Amino acid sequence: MTNMDAYWMPFTANRQFKANPRILVSAKDMHFTSDDNRSILDGTAGLWCVNAGHARETIAEAVKQQVLNLDYAPAFQMGHPAAFELAERLVKLIPGNFDRVFFTNSGSESVETALKIAIAYHRVRGEGTRQRLIGRVRGYHGVGFGGISVGGIGPNRKFFGSLLTGVDHLPHTHNLDHNAFSRKQPEWGAHLADELEGIVALHDASNIAAVIVEPLAGSTGVLIPPKGYLERLRAICDKYGILLIFDEVITGFGRLGASFATEYFGVVPDIVTAAKGITNGTVPMGAVFVKEGIYDAFMNAPENAIELFHGYTYSGHPVACAAALATLDIYEEEKLFERADKMAGYWEDAVHSFKGVRHVIDVRNLGLVAGIELESIAGKPGKRAFDCFTKCYENGLLIRTTGDIIALSPPLIIEKEHIDRIVEILTGVLQGME
Ligand code: PLP
């Protein structure tokens, strides 16, 4: 194995990892293969992104053809056909009146883009005082300065200085006393959306640009919105002219058994961020959808003026567009979003069988997502779940953990026997752990 020193790994305990590495060398459909030639069942779709399963031939072929035909085209003041084709398909795919899409290269960039569009939108409409942003405790919106500012994860923020000014946070909705072992949306907690009223009262709506939330928070441990919560956020934003942004980097592209969470919950925000599943994780790409009227508001400048001073060298990269188009074909042809919806009932029953398993204090689920919360070891938060993660890996299953919560989010091509296997391995590991 190559010397590992030079690579500073992201969101990784580098020294611990390099002392005892976990190396994946190939992948196909539902499985990875490790460097010691073991088959590892993918319980997380990579990092919530490989929704159609690994190593899909049509995506590989589309990428190859695109590189040979047009490997790159400048993104500014120039265009290429695949970007326009993809944009049109995406705005047709997402329900609601989203009529434009801006391309980025990651979820983090989508978030930065969405926040900037929100603030600039108010300004071009003559409401330039609307600059404040509202996020949520335990929100994850990537790692840009905007994203960590509106995000609500202490360790992601505390090393990085003063962050954006003018940011407030709603409380999160997670509460085991009221909602432990809920199936799908919990009953309790919609009233927490009313905290937005208090923030508006403090700053006045004329100073507030946008509220950003994950409709279902994944990275901070699968926090499922209480019944009525998103509806209330929508109503309050409407009342005060505040833009509502859904960060759908995880929930987009079928994860909940619908195209996007906005479809699943029937609540339509003003801006939607996406990434991950857009290319099935093959080529980095992100997208920001804006509802009708937002793009138009920027179009009052002289026709030769650039309307939005924002973009990336690789916005709408031809290879990413080709991968995304091939990915959308698979989602459509294999009806993977509907498949996820059909499989969600079996998944729900399977994951709720963890109730009563050693160390488990909560199970929550929606679509093909599950969170299994473990009781923390006193004085060692996160250790129990991390030990569980390494043992599962040794036993042929990839899970993801955050704190002492296990998050499961398998590829949408999952079969019942894979679900049974996830339950079998994880139960065995948990029962055997101190
Ligand atoms: N937003 C949400 C809701 C996410 O879950 C993530 C990543 O998990 C991001 C943003 C950041 O995406 P990326 O890692 O592609 O920058």
Short mmCIF file of C-alpha atoms and ligand atoms in Angstrom, two decimals:
data_model
loop_
_atom_site.label_atom_id
_atom_site.label_comp_id
_atom_site.label_asym_id
_atom_site.label_seq_id
_atom_site.Cartn_x
_atom_site.Cartn_y
_atom_site.Cartn_z
CA MET A 1 0.00 0.00 0.00
CA THR A 2 1.18 3.51 -0.84
CA ASN A 3 2.48 5.69 1.96
CA MET A 4 -0.53 7.47 3.42
CA ASP A 5 1.16 10.46 5.00
CA ALA A 6 0.65 13.04 2.26
CA TYR A 7 -3.14 12.91 2.12
CA TRP A 8 -4.88 15.12 4.70
CA MET A 9 -8.21 13.31 4.80
CA PRO A 10 -11.48 15.24 5.20
CA PHE A 11 -13.71 14.82 8.27
CA THR A 12 -11.48 11.93 9.35
CA ALA A 13 -9.44 11.08 12.44
CA ASN A 14 -6.28 10.97 10.27
CA ARG A 15 -3.88 9.35 12.74
CA GLN A 16 -6.38 6.75 13.87
CA PHE A 17 -7.34 5.96 10.28
CA LYS A 18 -3.78 5.67 9.03
CA ALA A 19 -2.92 3.34 11.91
CA ASN A 20 -5.80 1.08 10.93
CA PRO A 21 -7.01 1.99 7.44
CA ARG A 22 -10.24 1.04 5.75
CA ILE A 23 -9.59 1.01 2.02
CA LEU A 24 -12.20 0.42 -0.67
CA VAL A 25 -10.86 -0.63 -4.05
CA SER A 26 -13.95 -1.27 -6.16
CA ALA A 27 -17.73 -1.22 -6.12
CA LYS A 28 -20.67 -2.75 -7.98
CA ASP A 29 -24.41 -2.29 -7.37
CA MET A 30 -24.99 -2.72 -3.59
CA HIS A 31 -21.44 -3.64 -2.59
CA PHE A 32 -17.93 -2.30 -2.18
CA THR A 33 -14.85 -4.50 -2.22
CA SER A 34 -12.17 -3.76 0.36
CA ASP A 35 -8.42 -4.01 -0.20
CA ASP A 36 -8.43 -7.32 1.68
CA ASN A 37 -10.95 -8.55 -0.87
CA ARG A 38 -14.03 -8.56 1.33
CA SER A 39 -17.50 -7.65 0.08
CA ILE A 40 -18.95 -4.71 2.03
CA LEU A 41 -22.68 -4.07 1.80
CA ASP A 42 -23.26 -0.36 1.21
CA GLY A 43 -25.77 0.75 3.84
CA THR A 44 -25.19 4.43 3.13
CA ALA A 45 -25.13 4.85 -0.67
CA GLY A 46 -21.56 6.07 -0.24
CA LEU A 47 -22.24 9.41 1.43
CA TRP A 48 -25.97 9.52 0.62
CA CYS A 49 -25.19 9.89 -3.06
CA VAL A 50 -25.06 6.59 -4.97
CA ASN A 51 -28.83 6.29 -5.24
CA ALA A 52 -28.85 4.06 -8.33
CA GLY A 53 -26.18 1.70 -7.02
CA HIS A 54 -22.53 1.54 -7.94
CA ALA A 55 -20.72 1.40 -11.27
CA ARG A 56 -23.64 1.89 -13.61
CA GLU A 57 -22.53 1.17 -17.15
CA THR A 58 -24.67 3.77 -18.91
CA ILE A 59 -23.26 6.54 -16.74
CA ALA A 60 -19.72 5.32 -17.41
CA GLU A 61 -20.41 5.25 -21.14
CA ALA A 62 -21.96 8.74 -21.13
CA VAL A 63 -18.97 10.14 -19.25
CA LYS A 64 -16.53 8.53 -21.65
CA GLN A 65 -18.35 9.81 -24.72
CA GLN A 66 -18.57 13.31 -23.25
CA VAL A 67 -14.84 13.47 -22.50
CA LEU A 68 -14.03 12.37 -26.03
CA ASN A 69 -16.54 14.72 -27.64
CA LEU A 70 -16.34 17.89 -25.50
CA ASP A 71 -14.26 17.51 -22.36
CA TYR A 72 -14.66 21.08 -21.21
CA ALA A 73 -16.24 24.31 -22.32
CA PRO A 74 -15.88 27.64 -20.52
CA ALA A 75 -18.80 28.19 -18.19
CA PHE A 76 -18.90 31.98 -18.46
CA GLN A 77 -20.30 33.71 -21.54
CA MET A 78 -20.23 30.35 -23.35
CA GLY A 79 -22.56 27.35 -23.35
CA HIS A 80 -22.81 23.72 -24.45
CA PRO A 81 -25.89 21.62 -25.22
CA ALA A 82 -25.79 19.20 -22.27
CA ALA A 83 -26.10 21.98 -19.67
CA PHE A 84 -29.28 23.37 -21.24
CA GLU A 85 -30.73 19.90 -21.72
CA LEU A 86 -30.03 18.95 -18.11
CA ALA A 87 -31.45 22.21 -16.76
CA GLU A 88 -34.67 21.65 -18.66
CA ARG A 89 -35.01 18.08 -17.47
CA LEU A 90 -34.33 19.05 -13.87
CA VAL A 91 -36.92 21.81 -13.71
CA LYS A 92 -39.45 19.36 -15.14
CA LEU A 93 -38.51 16.75 -12.57
CA ILE A 94 -38.92 18.91 -9.48
CA PRO A 95 -42.56 19.65 -8.60
CA GLY A 96 -43.69 23.20 -7.86
CA ASN A 97 -43.01 26.29 -9.90
CA PHE A 98 -39.23 26.15 -10.09
CA ASP A 99 -38.30 27.47 -13.49
CA ARG A 100 -34.51 27.99 -13.35
CA VAL A 101 -31.53 26.07 -12.10
CA PHE A 102 -27.97 27.23 -11.38
CA PHE A 103 -25.17 24.65 -11.49
CA THR A 104 -22.44 24.14 -8.88
CA ASN A 105 -20.02 21.33 -8.02
CA SER A 106 -21.10 20.26 -4.55
CA GLY A 107 -23.69 20.61 -1.85
CA SER A 108 -21.59 23.22 -0.09
CA GLU A 109 -21.39 25.34 -3.22
CA SER A 110 -25.12 24.96 -3.75
CA VAL A 111 -25.72 26.35 -0.27
CA GLU A 112 -23.38 29.31 -0.76
CA THR A 113 -25.07 29.99 -4.09
CA ALA A 114 -28.57 29.80 -2.61
CA LEU A 115 -27.74 32.17 0.26
CA LYS A 116 -26.14 34.67 -2.12
CA ILE A 117 -29.07 34.50 -4.54
CA ALA A 118 -31.50 35.06 -1.66
CA ILE A 119 -29.74 38.20 -0.43
CA ALA A 120 -29.16 39.54 -3.95
CA TYR A 121 -32.79 38.85 -4.91
CA HIS A 122 -34.10 41.16 -2.23
CA ARG A 123 -31.57 43.79 -3.25
CA VAL A 124 -32.49 43.78 -6.94
CA ARG A 125 -36.12 44.17 -5.88
CA GLY A 126 -35.25 47.24 -3.86
CA GLU A 127 -35.35 45.55 -0.45
CA GLY A 128 -31.62 45.63 0.16
CA THR A 129 -32.00 45.71 3.94
CA ARG A 130 -33.09 42.08 3.88
CA GLN A 131 -29.71 40.52 4.57
CA ARG A 132 -30.10 38.38 7.68
CA LEU A 133 -30.15 34.61 7.36
CA ILE A 134 -31.80 32.10 9.64
CA GLY A 135 -30.60 28.52 9.99
CA ARG A 136 -31.26 25.88 12.60
CA VAL A 137 -29.41 24.22 15.43
CA ARG A 138 -28.14 20.84 14.25
CA GLY A 139 -28.47 21.95 10.64
CA TYR A 140 -25.76 20.84 8.23
CA HIS A 141 -25.30 22.93 5.13
CA GLY A 142 -21.83 21.97 4.03
CA VAL A 143 -18.55 23.61 4.86
CA GLY A 144 -18.43 27.01 3.15
CA PHE A 145 -18.48 30.08 5.38
CA GLY A 146 -22.14 30.67 4.62
CA GLY A 147 -23.01 27.04 5.23
CA ILE A 148 -21.25 26.77 8.57
CA SER A 149 -22.72 30.11 9.64
CA VAL A 150 -26.32 29.04 9.07
CA GLY A 151 -25.44 25.49 10.08
CA GLY A 152 -25.81 24.47 13.68
CA ILE A 153 -22.95 22.10 14.48
CA GLY A 154 -20.52 23.40 17.09
CA PRO A 155 -17.33 21.61 15.97
CA ASN A 156 -17.89 22.69 12.35
CA ARG A 157 -18.00 26.34 13.46
CA LYS A 158 -15.79 26.87 16.46
CA PHE A 159 -12.36 26.83 14.76
CA PHE A 160 -13.23 29.23 12.00
CA GLY A 161 -13.47 32.72 13.36
CA SER A 162 -16.37 35.10 13.33
CA LEU A 163 -18.30 33.52 10.43
CA LEU A 164 -21.11 35.48 8.77
CA THR A 165 -22.68 38.17 10.87
CA GLY A 166 -26.44 38.54 10.88
CA VAL A 167 -27.37 34.91 11.39
CA ASP A 168 -29.91 33.45 13.82
CA HIS A 169 -30.82 29.84 14.51
CA LEU A 170 -34.13 28.14 15.06
CA PRO A 171 -34.15 25.33 17.62
CA HIS A 172 -33.93 21.79 16.27
CA THR A 173 -36.93 19.52 16.57
CA HIS A 174 -35.35 16.40 17.98
CA ASN A 175 -36.82 15.25 21.30
CA LEU A 176 -36.63 11.70 22.57
CA ASP A 177 -39.00 12.34 25.47
CA HIS A 178 -41.82 13.08 23.07
CA ASN A 179 -40.88 11.30 19.87
CA ALA A 180 -38.72 8.22 20.54
CA PHE A 181 -39.44 5.31 18.19
CA SER A 182 -41.77 7.33 15.97
CA ARG A 183 -42.43 5.96 12.54
CA LYS A 184 -42.12 8.54 9.76
CA GLN A 185 -43.08 12.05 10.91
CA PRO A 186 -43.37 12.44 14.68
CA GLU A 187 -46.51 13.93 16.21
CA TRP A 188 -44.82 16.39 18.54
CA GLY A 189 -42.86 19.51 17.66
CA ALA A 190 -44.65 21.61 15.00
CA HIS A 191 -44.85 24.48 17.49
CA LEU A 192 -41.05 24.85 17.32
CA ALA A 193 -41.51 26.53 13.93
CA ASP A 194 -43.19 29.39 15.79
CA GLU A 195 -39.78 30.38 17.16
CA LEU A 196 -39.38 32.06 13.79
CA GLU A 197 -41.97 34.61 14.89
CA GLY A 198 -39.73 35.55 17.81
CA ILE A 199 -36.71 36.07 15.54
CA VAL A 200 -38.80 38.22 13.22
CA ALA A 201 -40.03 40.26 16.16
CA LEU A 202 -36.44 40.83 17.27
CA HIS A 203 -34.98 41.94 13.93
CA ASP A 204 -38.05 42.95 11.90
CA ALA A 205 -38.92 41.16 8.68
CA SER A 206 -37.48 44.04 6.65
CA ASN A 207 -34.01 42.84 7.69
CA ILE A 208 -34.46 39.13 7.01
CA ALA A 209 -33.60 37.53 3.67
CA ALA A 210 -34.13 33.81 4.11
CA VAL A 211 -34.63 30.77 6.30
CA ILE A 212 -32.67 27.66 5.36
CA VAL A 213 -33.47 24.19 6.68
CA GLU A 214 -32.99 20.62 5.64
CA PRO A 215 -36.56 19.31 5.28
CA LEU A 216 -35.18 16.12 6.82
CA ALA A 217 -31.81 16.61 8.49
CA GLY A 218 -29.53 13.72 7.59
CA SER A 219 -25.97 14.43 8.63
CA THR A 220 -26.82 15.38 12.20
CA GLY A 221 -28.54 12.11 12.89
CA VAL A 222 -31.72 11.76 10.85
CA LEU A 223 -34.01 14.39 12.36
CA ILE A 224 -37.44 14.00 10.84
CA PRO A 225 -39.71 17.04 10.69
CA PRO A 226 -42.70 16.83 13.02
CA LYS A 227 -46.12 16.78 11.37
CA GLY A 228 -47.07 20.32 10.40
CA TYR A 229 -43.64 21.82 11.13
CA LEU A 230 -42.57 22.58 7.57
CA GLU A 231 -46.05 23.89 6.77
CA ARG A 232 -45.76 26.37 9.63
CA LEU A 233 -42.33 27.53 8.52
CA ARG A 234 -43.77 28.08 5.06
CA ALA A 235 -46.72 30.06 6.40
CA ILE A 236 -44.56 32.32 8.56
CA CYS A 237 -42.10 32.97 5.72
CA ASP A 238 -45.05 33.87 3.48
CA LYS A 239 -46.46 36.20 6.09
CA TYR A 240 -43.22 38.20 6.23
CA GLY A 241 -41.87 37.94 2.68
CA ILE A 242 -38.94 35.78 3.80
CA LEU A 243 -37.54 33.27 1.31
CA LEU A 244 -37.65 29.64 2.41
CA ILE A 245 -34.71 27.51 1.27
CA PHE A 246 -34.85 23.72 1.48
CA ASP A 247 -31.43 22.14 1.51
CA GLU A 248 -32.20 18.93 -0.36
CA VAL A 249 -28.63 17.78 -0.88
CA ILE A 250 -29.54 14.49 0.81
CA THR A 251 -33.30 14.35 0.29
CA GLY A 252 -33.23 15.09 -3.45
CA PHE A 253 -33.37 12.38 -6.11
CA GLY A 254 -35.57 9.80 -4.51
CA ARG A 255 -34.21 9.33 -1.01
CA LEU A 256 -37.66 9.77 0.57
CA GLY A 257 -39.50 7.82 -2.11
CA ALA A 258 -40.41 10.97 -4.05
CA SER A 259 -38.38 13.12 -6.44
CA PHE A 260 -37.58 15.66 -3.72
CA ALA A 261 -38.67 16.24 -0.14
CA THR A 262 -40.79 19.13 -1.36
CA GLU A 263 -42.89 16.55 -3.21
CA TYR A 264 -42.98 14.13 -0.29
CA PHE A 265 -44.05 16.73 2.27
CA GLY A 266 -46.16 18.82 -0.09
CA VAL A 267 -44.49 22.02 1.10
CA VAL A 268 -42.94 24.20 -1.58
CA PRO A 269 -39.97 26.41 -0.68
CA ASP A 270 -38.63 29.27 -2.80
CA ILE A 271 -35.17 27.85 -3.39
CA VAL A 272 -33.96 24.24 -3.35
CA THR A 273 -30.33 23.13 -3.13
CA ALA A 274 -29.26 19.74 -4.47
CA ALA A 275 -26.12 17.71 -5.23
CA LYS A 276 -25.06 14.11 -4.49
CA GLY A 277 -27.68 11.93 -6.24
CA ILE A 278 -27.78 14.28 -9.21
CA THR A 279 -24.92 12.31 -10.81
CA ASN A 280 -25.29 9.19 -8.67
CA GLY A 281 -22.11 10.34 -6.95
CA THR A 282 -19.97 9.72 -10.04
CA VAL A 283 -18.92 13.26 -10.92
CA PRO A 284 -19.09 16.20 -8.50
CA MET A 285 -22.11 18.38 -9.24
CA GLY A 286 -24.68 20.49 -7.45
CA ALA A 287 -27.74 22.49 -8.45
CA VAL A 288 -29.84 25.35 -7.08
CA PHE A 289 -33.46 25.59 -8.14
CA VAL A 290 -35.27 28.90 -7.87
CA LYS A 291 -39.00 29.45 -8.06
CA GLU A 292 -40.62 31.42 -10.80
CA GLY A 293 -39.94 35.14 -10.47
CA ILE A 294 -36.54 34.98 -8.77
CA TYR A 295 -34.51 34.80 -11.97
CA ASP A 296 -36.80 37.38 -13.59
CA ALA A 297 -36.13 39.83 -10.78
CA PHE A 298 -32.48 39.91 -11.87
CA MET A 299 -33.32 40.63 -15.51
CA ASN A 300 -33.97 44.35 -15.21
CA ALA A 301 -30.35 45.39 -15.69
CA PRO A 302 -29.22 46.46 -19.21
CA GLU A 303 -29.14 43.45 -21.51
CA ASN A 304 -25.35 43.42 -21.85
CA ALA A 305 -24.87 43.38 -18.06
CA ILE A 306 -24.00 40.23 -16.14
CA GLU A 307 -27.01 39.80 -13.87
CA LEU A 308 -25.45 37.65 -11.15
CA PHE A 309 -21.79 38.00 -10.31
CA HIS A 310 -21.41 34.42 -9.22
CA GLY A 311 -20.40 31.10 -10.75
CA TYR A 312 -17.72 28.42 -10.92
CA THR A 313 -15.21 27.38 -13.58
CA TYR A 314 -16.97 24.03 -13.48
CA SER A 315 -20.60 25.19 -13.27
CA GLY A 316 -22.47 22.90 -15.65
CA HIS A 317 -19.30 20.98 -16.47
CA PRO A 318 -19.97 18.93 -19.61
CA VAL A 319 -18.83 15.67 -17.99
CA ALA A 320 -20.99 16.26 -14.92
CA CYS A 321 -23.95 17.11 -17.15
CA ALA A 322 -23.46 13.91 -19.13
CA ALA A 323 -23.29 11.89 -15.93
CA ALA A 324 -26.41 13.61 -14.60
CA LEU A 325 -28.40 13.02 -17.79
CA ALA A 326 -27.50 9.33 -17.75
CA THR A 327 -28.38 9.19 -14.05
CA LEU A 328 -31.80 10.77 -14.64
CA ASP A 329 -32.41 8.18 -17.37
CA ILE A 330 -31.77 5.39 -14.87
CA TYR A 331 -34.01 6.97 -12.22
CA GLU A 332 -36.77 7.25 -14.81
CA GLU A 333 -36.37 3.92 -16.57
CA GLU A 334 -36.05 1.91 -13.36
CA LYS A 335 -38.65 4.06 -11.55
CA LEU A 336 -36.26 4.22 -8.62
CA PHE A 337 -38.12 6.92 -6.68
CA GLU A 338 -41.31 4.85 -6.76
CA ARG A 339 -39.25 1.80 -5.91
CA ALA A 340 -37.86 3.56 -2.83
CA ASP A 341 -41.40 4.42 -1.81
CA LYS A 342 -42.53 0.80 -2.23
CA MET A 343 -39.55 -0.51 -0.28
CA ALA A 344 -39.98 2.05 2.52
CA GLY A 345 -42.58 -0.03 4.41
CA TYR A 346 -40.37 -3.11 4.56
CA TRP A 347 -37.44 -0.87 5.53
CA GLU A 348 -39.49 0.74 8.32
CA ASP A 349 -40.48 -2.58 9.86
CA ALA A 350 -36.93 -3.88 9.54
CA VAL A 351 -35.24 -0.93 11.22
CA HIS A 352 -37.81 -0.77 14.00
CA SER A 353 -36.75 -4.29 14.91
CA PHE A 354 -33.74 -2.55 16.53
CA LYS A 355 -36.10 -1.47 19.31
CA GLY A 356 -35.04 -3.55 22.30
CA VAL A 357 -31.61 -4.33 20.84
CA ARG A 358 -28.79 -3.55 23.24
CA HIS A 359 -27.83 0.16 23.54
CA VAL A 360 -30.62 1.39 21.20
CA ILE A 361 -32.59 4.33 22.62
CA ASP A 362 -34.39 5.46 19.47
CA VAL A 363 -35.17 4.43 15.93
CA ARG A 364 -36.58 6.87 13.37
CA ASN A 365 -37.21 6.46 9.67
CA LEU A 366 -38.68 7.95 6.54
CA GLY A 367 -38.32 6.82 2.94
CA LEU A 368 -35.09 4.87 2.66
CA VAL A 369 -33.47 6.63 5.60
CA ALA A 370 -33.14 5.45 9.18
CA GLY A 371 -31.52 6.82 12.31
CA ILE A 372 -30.66 4.50 15.16
CA GLU A 373 -29.65 6.35 18.28
CA LEU A 374 -27.45 4.62 20.83
CA GLU A 375 -27.00 5.42 24.48
CA SER A 376 -23.67 7.24 24.85
CA ILE A 377 -20.91 5.85 27.02
CA ALA A 378 -20.57 8.22 29.99
CA GLY A 379 -17.83 10.76 29.26
CA LYS A 380 -17.15 9.36 25.78
CA PRO A 381 -19.75 10.72 23.38
CA GLY A 382 -19.59 9.16 19.94
CA LYS A 383 -17.36 6.26 20.96
CA ARG A 384 -20.05 3.58 21.03
CA ALA A 385 -21.34 4.41 17.56
CA PHE A 386 -17.83 4.68 16.13
CA ASP A 387 -16.91 1.27 17.55
CA CYS A 388 -20.09 -0.06 16.02
CA PHE A 389 -19.08 1.45 12.66
CA THR A 390 -15.65 -0.24 12.68
CA LYS A 391 -17.12 -3.58 13.77
CA CYS A 392 -19.79 -3.41 11.07
CA TYR A 393 -17.06 -2.73 8.53
CA GLU A 394 -15.16 -5.79 9.74
CA ASN A 395 -18.40 -7.74 9.38
CA GLY A 396 -19.11 -6.56 5.84
CA LEU A 397 -21.45 -3.60 6.29
CA LEU A 398 -20.85 0.12 5.74
CA ILE A 399 -22.85 2.34 8.06
CA ARG A 400 -22.42 6.03 8.88
CA THR A 401 -22.34 7.53 12.33
CA THR A 402 -22.67 11.00 13.74
CA GLY A 403 -22.23 11.35 17.47
CA ASP A 404 -23.90 8.23 18.84
CA ILE A 405 -26.41 8.03 16.03
CA ILE A 406 -26.18 5.53 13.19
CA ALA A 407 -27.55 6.81 9.90
CA LEU A 408 -28.59 4.35 7.22
CA SER A 409 -29.41 5.42 3.65
CA PRO A 410 -28.87 2.57 1.20
CA PRO A 411 -28.95 2.79 -2.59
CA LEU A 412 -32.54 2.82 -3.85
CA ILE A 413 -31.92 -0.42 -5.76
CA ILE A 414 -31.79 -2.27 -2.44
CA GLU A 415 -33.54 -5.67 -2.25
CA LYS A 416 -35.28 -7.13 0.79
CA GLU A 417 -32.46 -9.59 1.34
CA HIS A 418 -30.00 -6.69 1.65
CA ILE A 419 -32.24 -5.03 4.23
CA ASP A 420 -32.38 -8.31 6.17
CA ARG A 421 -28.60 -8.54 6.00
CA ILE A 422 -28.16 -4.98 7.31
CA VAL A 423 -30.41 -5.81 10.26
CA GLU A 424 -28.62 -9.10 10.89
CA ILE A 425 -25.10 -7.65 10.89
CA LEU A 426 -25.95 -4.54 12.87
CA THR A 427 -27.99 -6.42 15.46
CA GLY A 428 -25.17 -8.91 15.94
CA VAL A 429 -22.62 -6.14 16.36
CA LEU A 430 -24.75 -4.17 18.83
CA GLN A 431 -25.62 -7.20 20.93
CA GLY A 432 -21.95 -8.08 21.15
CA MET A 433 -20.80 -4.61 22.24
CA GLU A 434 -20.17 -3.40 25.75
N1 PLP B 1 -26.17 20.19 2.67
C1 PLP B 1 -26.59 19.03 3.19
C2 PLP B 1 -27.98 18.92 3.70
C3 PLP B 1 -25.73 17.93 3.24
O1 PLP B 1 -26.16 16.80 3.80
C4 PLP B 1 -24.44 18.05 2.72
C5 PLP B 1 -23.51 16.90 2.74
O2 PLP B 1 -23.75 15.89 3.36
C6 PLP B 1 -24.05 19.29 2.19
C7 PLP B 1 -24.94 20.33 2.18
C8 PLP B 1 -22.66 19.48 1.67
O3 PLP B 1 -22.46 18.80 0.50
P1 PLP B 1 -20.97 18.59 -0.06
O4 PLP B 1 -20.27 17.70 0.90
O5 PLP B 1 -21.19 18.01 -1.43
O6 PLP B 1 -20.33 19.95 -0.14
#
